[in-house]
PDB file of C-alpha atoms and ligand atoms in Angstrom:
ATOM      1  CA  UNK A   1      -3.110 -26.424   3.188  1.00 48.00           C
ATOM      2  CA  UNK A   2       0.235 -25.756   4.450  1.00 52.00           C
ATOM      3  CA  UNK A   3       0.720 -22.516   2.063  1.00 56.00           C
ATOM      4  CA  UNK A   4      -1.945 -20.663   3.842  1.00 65.00           C
ATOM      5  CA  UNK A   5       0.016 -20.511   6.823  1.00 87.00           C
ATOM      6  CA  UNK A   6       2.221 -17.852   5.130  1.00 95.00           C
ATOM      7  CA  UNK A   7       3.895 -15.426   5.981  1.00 97.00           C
ATOM      8  CA  UNK A   8       6.037 -17.385   8.005  1.00 96.00           C
ATOM      9  CA  UNK A   9       8.246 -16.490  11.008  1.00 97.00           C
ATOM     10  CA  UNK A  10      11.396 -16.758   9.712  1.00 97.00           C
ATOM     11  CA  UNK A  11       9.651 -13.998   6.769  1.00 98.00           C
ATOM     12  CA  UNK A  12       8.591 -11.857   9.728  1.00 98.00           C
ATOM     13  CA  UNK A  13      12.190 -11.783  11.288  1.00 98.00           C
ATOM     14  CA  UNK A  14      13.334 -10.245   7.625  1.00 98.00           C
ATOM     15  CA  UNK A  15      10.577  -8.076   7.709  1.00 98.00           C
ATOM     16  CA  UNK A  16      12.016  -6.690  11.064  1.00 98.00           C
ATOM     17  CA  UNK A  17      15.218  -7.360  10.606  1.00 98.00           C
ATOM     18  CA  UNK A  18      15.267  -4.736   7.112  1.00 98.00           C
ATOM     19  CA  UNK A  19      12.784  -2.157   8.948  1.00 98.00           C
ATOM     20  CA  UNK A  20      15.324  -1.869  11.810  1.00 97.00           C
ATOM     21  CA  UNK A  21      18.510  -1.684   9.504  1.00 98.00           C
ATOM     22  CA  UNK A  22      17.277   0.870   6.922  1.00 97.00           C
ATOM     23  CA  UNK A  23      13.832   1.257   7.307  1.00 97.00           C
ATOM     24  CA  UNK A  24      12.125  -0.681   4.192  1.00 98.00           C
ATOM     25  CA  UNK A  25      11.298  -4.064   2.412  1.00 98.00           C
ATOM     26  CA  UNK A  26      10.818  -5.099  -0.524  1.00 98.00           C
ATOM     27  CA  UNK A  27       9.441  -9.003  -0.961  1.00 98.00           C
ATOM     28  CA  UNK A  28       8.631 -10.887  -4.103  1.00 98.00           C
ATOM     29  CA  UNK A  29       5.735 -12.981  -2.249  1.00 98.00           C
ATOM     30  CA  UNK A  30       4.352 -12.331   0.952  1.00 98.00           C
ATOM     31  CA  UNK A  31       0.797 -13.720   1.304  1.00 98.00           C
ATOM     32  CA  UNK A  32      -0.726 -16.920   0.243  1.00 97.00           C
ATOM     33  CA  UNK A  33      -1.002 -17.692  -3.630  1.00 97.00           C
ATOM     34  CA  UNK A  34      -4.586 -18.255  -3.158  1.00 97.00           C
ATOM     35  CA  UNK A  35      -5.126 -15.204  -1.861  1.00 98.00           C
ATOM     36  CA  UNK A  36      -3.421 -12.892  -4.116  1.00 98.00           C
ATOM     37  CA  UNK A  37      -5.382 -14.575  -6.675  1.00 98.00           C
ATOM     38  CA  UNK A  38      -8.794 -13.811  -4.794  1.00 98.00           C
ATOM     39  CA  UNK A  39      -7.923 -10.349  -4.235  1.00 98.00           C
ATOM     40  CA  UNK A  40      -7.274  -9.890  -7.888  1.00 98.00           C
ATOM     41  CA  UNK A  41     -10.486 -11.219  -9.022  1.00 98.00           C
ATOM     42  CA  UNK A  42     -11.933  -8.715  -6.450  1.00 98.00           C
ATOM     43  CA  UNK A  43     -10.187  -5.755  -8.027  1.00 98.00           C
ATOM     44  CA  UNK A  44     -10.792  -6.670 -11.343  1.00 97.00           C
ATOM     45  CA  UNK A  45     -14.173  -7.301 -10.466  1.00 96.00           C
ATOM     46  CA  UNK A  46     -14.904  -4.117  -9.094  1.00 95.00           C
ATOM     47  CA  UNK A  47     -16.972  -1.484 -11.373  1.00 92.00           C
ATOM     48  CA  UNK A  48     -15.392   2.447 -12.269  1.00 88.00           C
ATOM     49  CA  UNK A  49     -18.340   3.480 -10.044  1.00 89.00           C
ATOM     50  CA  UNK A  50     -16.744   1.438  -7.240  1.00 90.00           C
ATOM     51  CA  UNK A  51     -13.792   3.517  -6.962  1.00 92.00           C
ATOM     52  CA  UNK A  52     -13.251   7.029  -6.253  1.00 88.00           C
ATOM     53  CA  UNK A  53     -11.095   9.557  -7.821  1.00 80.00           C
ATOM     54  CA  UNK A  54      -8.126   9.971  -4.602  1.00 73.00           C
ATOM     55  CA  UNK A  55      -7.893  13.211  -2.508  1.00 67.00           C
ATOM     56  CA  UNK A  56     -11.147  14.501  -4.469  1.00 60.00           C
ATOM     57  CA  UNK A  57     -12.340  17.802  -2.549  1.00 62.00           C
ATOM     58  CA  UNK A  58     -13.017  21.150  -3.821  1.00 66.00           C
ATOM     59  CA  UNK A  59     -12.598  22.512  -7.210  1.00 66.00           C
ATOM     60  CA  UNK A  60      -9.100  23.781  -6.912  1.00 66.00           C
ATOM     61  CA  UNK A  61      -7.845  21.356  -4.634  1.00 74.00           C
ATOM     62  CA  UNK A  62      -8.900  19.206  -7.264  1.00 72.00           C
ATOM     63  CA  UNK A  63      -7.328  20.525  -9.896  1.00 74.00           C
ATOM     64  CA  UNK A  64      -3.917  20.589  -8.107  1.00 72.00           C
ATOM     65  CA  UNK A  65      -4.537  16.982  -6.606  1.00 86.00           C
ATOM     66  CA  UNK A  66      -4.766  16.048 -10.766  1.00 86.00           C
ATOM     67  CA  UNK A  67      -1.195  17.310 -10.942  1.00 88.00           C
ATOM     68  CA  UNK A  68      -0.299  14.925  -7.899  1.00 92.00           C
ATOM     69  CA  UNK A  69      -1.937  11.928  -8.336  1.00 92.00           C
ATOM     70  CA  UNK A  70      -4.227  10.492 -10.629  1.00 92.00           C
ATOM     71  CA  UNK A  71      -5.177   7.211  -8.918  1.00 93.00           C
ATOM     72  CA  UNK A  72      -8.884   6.016  -7.852  1.00 93.00           C
ATOM     73  CA  UNK A  73      -8.882   4.203  -5.111  1.00 94.00           C
ATOM     74  CA  UNK A  74     -12.066   2.362  -2.565  1.00 95.00           C
ATOM     75  CA  UNK A  75     -11.539   1.418   0.955  1.00 96.00           C
ATOM     76  CA  UNK A  76     -11.789  -2.389   1.431  1.00 97.00           C
ATOM     77  CA  UNK A  77     -14.973  -3.242   3.334  1.00 97.00           C
ATOM     78  CA  UNK A  78     -14.708  -5.695   5.786  1.00 96.00           C
ATOM     79  CA  UNK A  79     -18.083  -7.366   5.163  1.00 97.00           C
ATOM     80  CA  UNK A  80     -16.391  -9.015   1.990  1.00 97.00           C
ATOM     81  CA  UNK A  81     -14.936 -11.983   2.729  1.00 98.00           C
ATOM     82  CA  UNK A  82     -11.971 -11.277   0.332  1.00 98.00           C
ATOM     83  CA  UNK A  83     -10.934  -8.048   1.769  1.00 98.00           C
ATOM     84  CA  UNK A  84     -11.543  -9.704   5.515  1.00 98.00           C
ATOM     85  CA  UNK A  85      -9.357 -12.242   4.907  1.00 98.00           C
ATOM     86  CA  UNK A  86      -6.584  -9.607   3.938  1.00 98.00           C
ATOM     87  CA  UNK A  87      -7.545  -7.494   7.033  1.00 98.00           C
ATOM     88  CA  UNK A  88      -6.907 -10.469   9.365  1.00 97.00           C
ATOM     89  CA  UNK A  89      -3.715 -11.109   7.377  1.00 98.00           C
ATOM     90  CA  UNK A  90      -2.597  -7.412   8.218  1.00 98.00           C
ATOM     91  CA  UNK A  91      -3.878  -7.985  11.989  1.00 97.00           C
ATOM     92  CA  UNK A  92      -1.345 -10.606  12.026  1.00 97.00           C
ATOM     93  CA  UNK A  93       1.416  -8.671  10.294  1.00 97.00           C
ATOM     94  CA  UNK A  94       0.720  -6.120  13.094  1.00 97.00           C
ATOM     95  CA  UNK A  95       1.283  -8.127  15.696  1.00 96.00           C
ATOM     96  CA  UNK A  96       4.062  -9.952  14.044  1.00 97.00           C
ATOM     97  CA  UNK A  97       5.918  -6.632  13.960  1.00 97.00           C
ATOM     98  CA  UNK A  98       4.882  -5.224  16.964  1.00 96.00           C
ATOM     99  CA  UNK A  99       6.486  -8.285  19.101  1.00 95.00           C
ATOM    100  CA  UNK A 100       9.679  -7.714  17.314  1.00 97.00           C
ATOM    101  CA  UNK A 101      10.222  -4.035  17.249  1.00 96.00           C
ATOM    102  CA  UNK A 102       7.611  -2.872  19.503  1.00 88.00           C
ATOM    103  CA  UNK A 103       6.423  -0.244  17.268  1.00 90.00           C
ATOM    104  CA  UNK A 104       3.089   0.278  19.101  1.00 92.00           C
ATOM    105  CA  UNK A 105       1.282   0.032  15.885  1.00 91.00           C
ATOM    106  CA  UNK A 106      -2.414  -0.082  16.792  1.00 92.00           C
ATOM    107  CA  UNK A 107      -4.479  -0.619  13.472  1.00 94.00           C
ATOM    108  CA  UNK A 108      -4.646  -0.659   9.613  1.00 97.00           C
ATOM    109  CA  UNK A 109      -5.999   1.087   6.735  1.00 96.00           C
ATOM    110  CA  UNK A 110      -6.068  -0.128   3.138  1.00 97.00           C
ATOM    111  CA  UNK A 111      -7.463   0.797   0.139  1.00 97.00           C
ATOM    112  CA  UNK A 112      -7.711  -1.176  -3.456  1.00 98.00           C
ATOM    113  CA  UNK A 113      -5.717   1.548  -6.179  1.00 97.00           C
ATOM    114  CA  UNK A 114      -6.400   1.474  -9.742  1.00 97.00           C
ATOM    115  CA  UNK A 115      -4.427   3.429 -12.118  1.00 97.00           C
ATOM    116  CA  UNK A 116      -6.006   3.592 -15.767  1.00 96.00           C
ATOM    117  CA  UNK A 117      -3.262   3.904 -18.080  1.00 97.00           C
ATOM    118  CA  UNK A 118      -1.936   7.668 -18.429  1.00 97.00           C
ATOM    119  CA  UNK A 119      -2.339   7.510 -14.144  1.00 96.00           C
ATOM    120  CA  UNK A 120       0.591   8.342 -11.849  1.00 96.00           C
ATOM    121  CA  UNK A 121       1.325   9.807  -8.609  1.00 96.00           C
ATOM    122  CA  UNK A 122       4.146  12.113  -8.036  1.00 96.00           C
ATOM    123  CA  UNK A 123       7.070  12.275  -5.238  1.00 96.00           C
ATOM    124  CA  UNK A 124       5.050  12.560  -2.149  1.00 95.00           C
ATOM    125  CA  UNK A 125       5.169  11.146   1.538  1.00 95.00           C
ATOM    126  CA  UNK A 126       2.532   9.230   3.112  1.00 94.00           C
ATOM    127  CA  UNK A 127       2.721  11.173   6.432  1.00 91.00           C
ATOM    128  CA  UNK A 128       4.633  13.996   8.269  1.00 86.00           C
ATOM    129  CA  UNK A 129       6.759  14.431  11.054  1.00 84.00           C
ATOM    130  CA  UNK A 130       4.560  14.594  13.554  1.00 79.00           C
ATOM    131  CA  UNK A 131       1.572  15.365  11.931  1.00 79.00           C
ATOM    132  CA  UNK A 132       0.001  12.186  11.076  1.00 79.00           C
ATOM    133  CA  UNK A 133      -0.350   8.633  12.871  1.00 89.00           C
ATOM    134  CA  UNK A 134       0.387   6.913  10.020  1.00 93.00           C
ATOM    135  CA  UNK A 135       3.661   4.927  10.678  1.00 95.00           C
ATOM    136  CA  UNK A 136       4.240   2.063   8.268  1.00 97.00           C
ATOM    137  CA  UNK A 137       3.080   1.760   4.254  1.00 98.00           C
ATOM    138  CA  UNK A 138       2.327  -1.410   3.264  1.00 98.00           C
ATOM    139  CA  UNK A 139       1.911  -1.873  -0.642  1.00 98.00           C
ATOM    140  CA  UNK A 140       0.529  -4.864  -2.625  1.00 98.00           C
ATOM    141  CA  UNK A 141       0.735  -5.541  -6.305  1.00 98.00           C
ATOM    142  CA  UNK A 142      -1.969  -7.233  -8.001  1.00 98.00           C
ATOM    143  CA  UNK A 143      -0.840  -7.434 -11.758  1.00 98.00           C
ATOM    144  CA  UNK A 144      -0.023 -10.504 -13.485  1.00 98.00           C
ATOM    145  CA  UNK A 145       2.749 -10.475 -16.206  1.00 97.00           C
ATOM    146  CA  UNK A 146       3.708  -7.226 -15.930  1.00 98.00           C
ATOM    147  CA  UNK A 147       6.551  -5.838 -17.979  1.00 98.00           C
ATOM    148  CA  UNK A 148       8.778  -3.161 -17.795  1.00 97.00           C
ATOM    149  CA  UNK A 149       7.574  -1.465 -20.718  1.00 98.00           C
ATOM    150  CA  UNK A 150       4.343  -0.744 -18.674  1.00 98.00           C
ATOM    151  CA  UNK A 151       5.958   1.374 -16.395  1.00 98.00           C
ATOM    152  CA  UNK A 152       3.745   1.796 -13.610  1.00 98.00           C
ATOM    153  CA  UNK A 153       7.328   1.472 -10.653  1.00 98.00           C
ATOM    154  CA  UNK A 154       7.482   2.291  -7.551  1.00 98.00           C
ATOM    155  CA  UNK A 155      10.497   4.654  -7.004  1.00 98.00           C
ATOM    156  CA  UNK A 156      11.448   4.960  -3.324  1.00 98.00           C
ATOM    157  CA  UNK A 157      13.932   7.681  -2.891  1.00 98.00           C
ATOM    158  CA  UNK A 158      16.354   8.199  -0.041  1.00 97.00           C
ATOM    159  CA  UNK A 159      14.964  10.752   2.873  1.00 95.00           C
ATOM    160  CA  UNK A 160      15.157  14.491   2.502  1.00 91.00           C
ATOM    161  CA  UNK A 161      16.752  13.267  -1.478  1.00 93.00           C
ATOM    162  CA  UNK A 162      16.484  13.181  -5.245  1.00 96.00           C
ATOM    163  CA  UNK A 163      18.490   9.682  -5.095  1.00 98.00           C
ATOM    164  CA  UNK A 164      16.256   6.925  -5.865  1.00 98.00           C
ATOM    165  CA  UNK A 165      17.358   3.954  -3.858  1.00 98.00           C
ATOM    166  CA  UNK A 166      14.720   1.268  -5.224  1.00 98.00           C
ATOM    167  CA  UNK A 167      13.215   0.604  -8.516  1.00 98.00           C
ATOM    168  CA  UNK A 168      10.044  -1.912  -7.853  1.00 98.00           C
ATOM    169  CA  UNK A 169       8.072  -3.317 -10.556  1.00 98.00           C
ATOM    170  CA  UNK A 170       4.219  -3.728  -9.185  1.00 98.00           C
ATOM    171  CA  UNK A 171       4.524  -7.451  -9.911  1.00 98.00           C
ATOM    172  CA  UNK A 172       2.011  -9.338  -9.153  1.00 98.00           C
ATOM    173  CA  UNK A 173       2.113 -10.128  -4.788  1.00 98.00           C
ATOM    174  CA  UNK A 174       5.101  -8.220  -4.986  1.00 98.00           C
ATOM    175  CA  UNK A 175       4.831  -6.828  -1.171  1.00 98.00           C
ATOM    176  CA  UNK A 176       6.694  -3.921   0.496  1.00 98.00           C
ATOM    177  CA  UNK A 177       6.938  -2.022   3.543  1.00 98.00           C
ATOM    178  CA  UNK A 178       8.314   1.105   4.714  1.00 98.00           C
ATOM    179  CA  UNK A 179       8.599   3.580   7.085  1.00 97.00           C
ATOM    180  CA  UNK A 180       5.383   6.373   6.353  1.00 96.00           C
ATOM    181  CA  UNK A 181       7.539   9.447   7.359  1.00 95.00           C
ATOM    182  CA  UNK A 182      10.858   8.667   5.982  1.00 96.00           C
ATOM    183  CA  UNK A 183      10.453   7.534   2.067  1.00 97.00           C
ATOM    184  CA  UNK A 184       9.380  10.215  -0.382  1.00 97.00           C
ATOM    185  CA  UNK A 185       8.009   7.822  -3.149  1.00 98.00           C
ATOM    186  CA  UNK A 186       6.466   8.104  -6.272  1.00 98.00           C
ATOM    187  CA  UNK A 187       4.802   5.936  -8.922  1.00 98.00           C
ATOM    188  CA  UNK A 188       5.460   6.236 -12.600  1.00 98.00           C
ATOM    189  CA  UNK A 189       3.399   6.594 -15.181  1.00 98.00           C
ATOM    190  CA  UNK A 190       1.727   3.563 -16.137  1.00 96.00           C
ATOM    191  CA  UNK A 191       0.710   2.354 -19.683  1.00 98.00           C
ATOM    192  CA  UNK A 192      -1.730  -0.219 -18.622  1.00 97.00           C
ATOM    193  CA  UNK A 193      -4.334  -0.582 -15.794  1.00 98.00           C
ATOM    194  CA  UNK A 194      -2.610  -0.843 -13.031  1.00 98.00           C
ATOM    195  CA  UNK A 195      -3.997  -2.485  -9.309  1.00 98.00           C
ATOM    196  CA  UNK A 196      -2.391  -2.497  -5.691  1.00 98.00           C
ATOM    197  CA  UNK A 197      -3.863  -2.516  -2.310  1.00 98.00           C
ATOM    198  CA  UNK A 198      -2.122   0.721  -0.244  1.00 98.00           C
ATOM    199  CA  UNK A 199      -2.471   0.181   3.422  1.00 97.00           C
ATOM    200  CA  UNK A 200      -1.054   2.088   6.408  1.00 97.00           C
ATOM    201  CA  UNK A 201      -0.627   0.707   9.944  1.00 96.00           C
ATOM    202  CA  UNK A 202      -1.165   3.856  12.442  1.00 94.00           C
ATOM    203  CA  UNK A 203      -0.396   4.415  15.909  1.00 92.00           C
ATOM    204  CA  UNK A 204      -3.442   5.218  18.283  1.00 84.00           C
ATOM    205  CA  UNK A 205      -4.375   8.520  18.263  1.00 76.00           C
ATOM    206  CA  UNK A 206      -5.630   9.761  21.270  1.00 70.00           C
ATOM    207  CA  UNK A 207      -7.769  12.526  20.355  1.00 69.00           C
ATOM    208  CA  UNK A 208     -10.010  10.309  18.368  1.00 66.00           C
ATOM    209  CA  UNK A 209     -12.808   9.623  21.226  1.00 56.00           C
ATOM    210  CA  UNK A 210     -12.858   5.764  22.056  1.00 57.00           C
ATOM    211  CA  UNK A 211     -16.034   3.913  19.844  1.00 53.00           C
ATOM    212  CA  UNK A 212     -18.777   3.461  22.941  1.00 48.00           C
TER     213      UNK A 212
HETATM  214  C1  OGA B   1       0.293   5.507  -2.224  1.00 51.82           C
HETATM  215  C2  OGA B   1       1.322   4.898  -2.867  1.00 51.82           C
HETATM  216  C3  OGA B   1       2.428   3.599  -4.135  1.00 51.82           C
HETATM  217  C4  OGA B   1       2.061   2.784  -5.399  1.00 51.82           C
HETATM  218  O1  OGA B   1      -0.820   5.195  -2.502  1.00 51.82           O
HETATM  219  O2  OGA B   1       0.142   6.577  -1.288  1.00 51.82           O
HETATM  220  O3  OGA B   1       2.144   5.277  -2.835  1.00 51.82           O
HETATM  221  O4  OGA B   1       2.858   2.051  -6.127  1.00 51.82           O
HETATM  222  N1  OGA B   1       1.304   4.324  -3.734  1.00 51.82           N
HETATM  223  O5  OGA B   1       1.174   2.442  -5.798  1.00 51.82           O
HETATM  224 MN1   MN B   2       2.455   7.328  -0.858  1.00 51.82          MN
END
């Protein structure tokens, strides 16, 4: 089961080099195919009721929010073996990147996201400088046979700019990593169901009381 050894040390070297050099990295595959397949079965097997409208809030907030994003999300659950296998890989990832870049990544939170046909997420930042402990964003795409005409691309913009520097097709297994405070990004409207896992590595928040 050599494939289960993915990601390799060489892949972590590449990720670290690209993060240090330009702040993001796009890989056609990071995780073992078996894990990508299990995650795909898991997310497509969830019922609609398992998902929550992202960022749901009070009435007015909700309307504003609907103008910005239409995805539905569900946090991963460490009690489920498939979610646990992904979380475990991300713990390895955290240590591998910390060893190379001394980023001080402390923990990781992640959710499944479902974009129904017509859903989008307008240009946004995942974290504002000094206001959040989210430092590194990841997105894993779980869409077999995605076609460019299906839309749903991730557009990554240059810092403080309207210039698109990367257009990422949400192809099955593709894994994207970028500095959360640096890159505005958006999800183009998709015409098919679009599935992904979005996650954030965080720094330690000293204001958060430790669990006793
Ligand atoms: C997000 C996000 C990008 C994507 O959830 O914050 O930007 O391509 N997702 O799904
Ligand atoms: Mn985002």
